[in-house]
Amino acid sequence: MTGIVHLRVDGRQVAVVAGSSVAAAIAHAGATARESVTGQRRTALCGMGVCFECRATVDGRAQQRTCLLPVAEGMEVRTRG
Ligand code: FES
């Protein structure tokens, strides 16, 4: 895979290499994935779909494990709410 993919993370435009995970794009944007029930910011931990710490809303679908999702052009990612 080659090329650059553009997506938005919490409204911020991000450009990453095609084939990257959404979790990588979130990290590239300087964001974290979600907030715990006690308000702590969480981020990808296992990177293989086991821990669920990387969940975010992707194109309107809540609770997506972003470490398992490849980026796509024009994707909208929300880490809060
Ligand atoms: S980083 Fe563990 S499930 Fe995604």
Coordinates of C-alpha atoms and ligand atoms in Angstrom, one line a residue:
M1 CA 0.0 0.0 0.0
T2 CA 1.3 3.4 -0.8
G3 CA -0.1 6.9 -0.7
I4 CA -1.4 9.3 1.9
V5 CA -4.9 9.1 3.4
H6 CA -6.6 12.2 4.9
L7 CA -9.1 12.0 7.7
R8 CA -10.3 14.0 10.6
V9 CA -9.7 13.3 14.3
D10 CA -11.8 15.4 16.6
G11 CA -12.1 17.9 13.8
R12 CA -8.4 18.0 13.2
Q13 CA -7.2 17.2 9.7
V14 CA -4.6 14.3 9.8
A15 CA -2.6 12.8 6.9
V16 CA -1.2 9.3 7.4
V17 CA 0.2 6.6 5.3
A18 CA -2.4 4.3 3.6
G19 CA -2.8 1.1 5.5
S20 CA -2.2 2.7 8.9
S21 CA -4.7 1.9 11.7
V22 CA -7.1 4.5 12.9
A23 CA -5.4 4.1 16.3
A24 CA -2.1 5.3 14.7
A25 CA -4.0 8.2 13.2
I26 CA -5.4 9.2 16.6
A27 CA -1.9 9.1 18.1
H28 CA -0.5 11.1 15.1
A29 CA -3.2 13.7 15.8
G30 CA -2.0 13.9 19.4
A31 CA -5.2 12.6 20.8
T32 CA -6.1 9.7 23.0
A33 CA -8.8 7.2 22.2
R34 CA -11.4 7.6 24.9
E35 CA -12.2 8.6 28.4
S36 CA -12.7 6.1 31.3
V37 CA -15.7 6.2 33.6
T38 CA -13.5 8.1 36.1
G39 CA -12.5 10.7 33.4
Q40 CA -9.0 9.4 32.7
R41 CA -7.8 9.5 29.1
R42 CA -7.2 6.1 27.5
T43 CA -5.3 5.0 24.4
A44 CA -4.3 1.9 22.5
L45 CA -2.6 -0.6 24.6
C46 CA -2.5 -4.1 23.0
G47 CA -2.8 -3.1 19.4
M48 CA -4.5 -6.4 18.5
G49 CA -8.2 -6.0 19.5
V50 CA -8.1 -7.5 23.0
C51 CA -8.0 -4.6 25.5
F52 CA -10.7 -2.3 24.0
E53 CA -8.8 0.7 25.2
C54 CA -8.6 2.2 21.7
R55 CA -12.3 2.6 21.2
A56 CA -13.6 5.7 19.4
T57 CA -16.5 6.7 17.2
V58 CA -15.6 6.2 13.5
D59 CA -18.0 7.5 10.8
G60 CA -20.8 7.6 13.4
R61 CA -20.3 4.1 14.6
A62 CA -19.5 4.2 18.4
Q63 CA -17.2 1.9 20.3
Q64 CA -15.0 0.9 17.4
R65 CA -11.7 -0.7 18.2
T66 CA -9.5 1.6 16.2
C67 CA -6.4 -0.7 16.4
L68 CA -8.3 -3.1 14.1
L69 CA -9.5 -0.5 11.6
P70 CA -7.5 0.7 8.6
V71 CA -7.8 4.4 7.8
A72 CA -9.9 5.5 4.8
E73 CA -10.1 8.8 2.9
G74 CA -12.5 11.3 4.5
M75 CA -13.0 9.2 7.6
E76 CA -14.4 11.1 10.7
V77 CA -13.1 10.0 14.1
R78 CA -14.3 11.2 17.4
T79 CA -12.6 10.3 20.6
R80 CA -15.0 12.1 22.9
G81 CA -18.8 11.9 23.3
Ligands
FES1 S1 -5.5 -1.4 21.4 FE1 -6.3 -3.1 22.5 S2 -8.2 -3.4 21.5 FE2 -7.3 -1.8 20.4

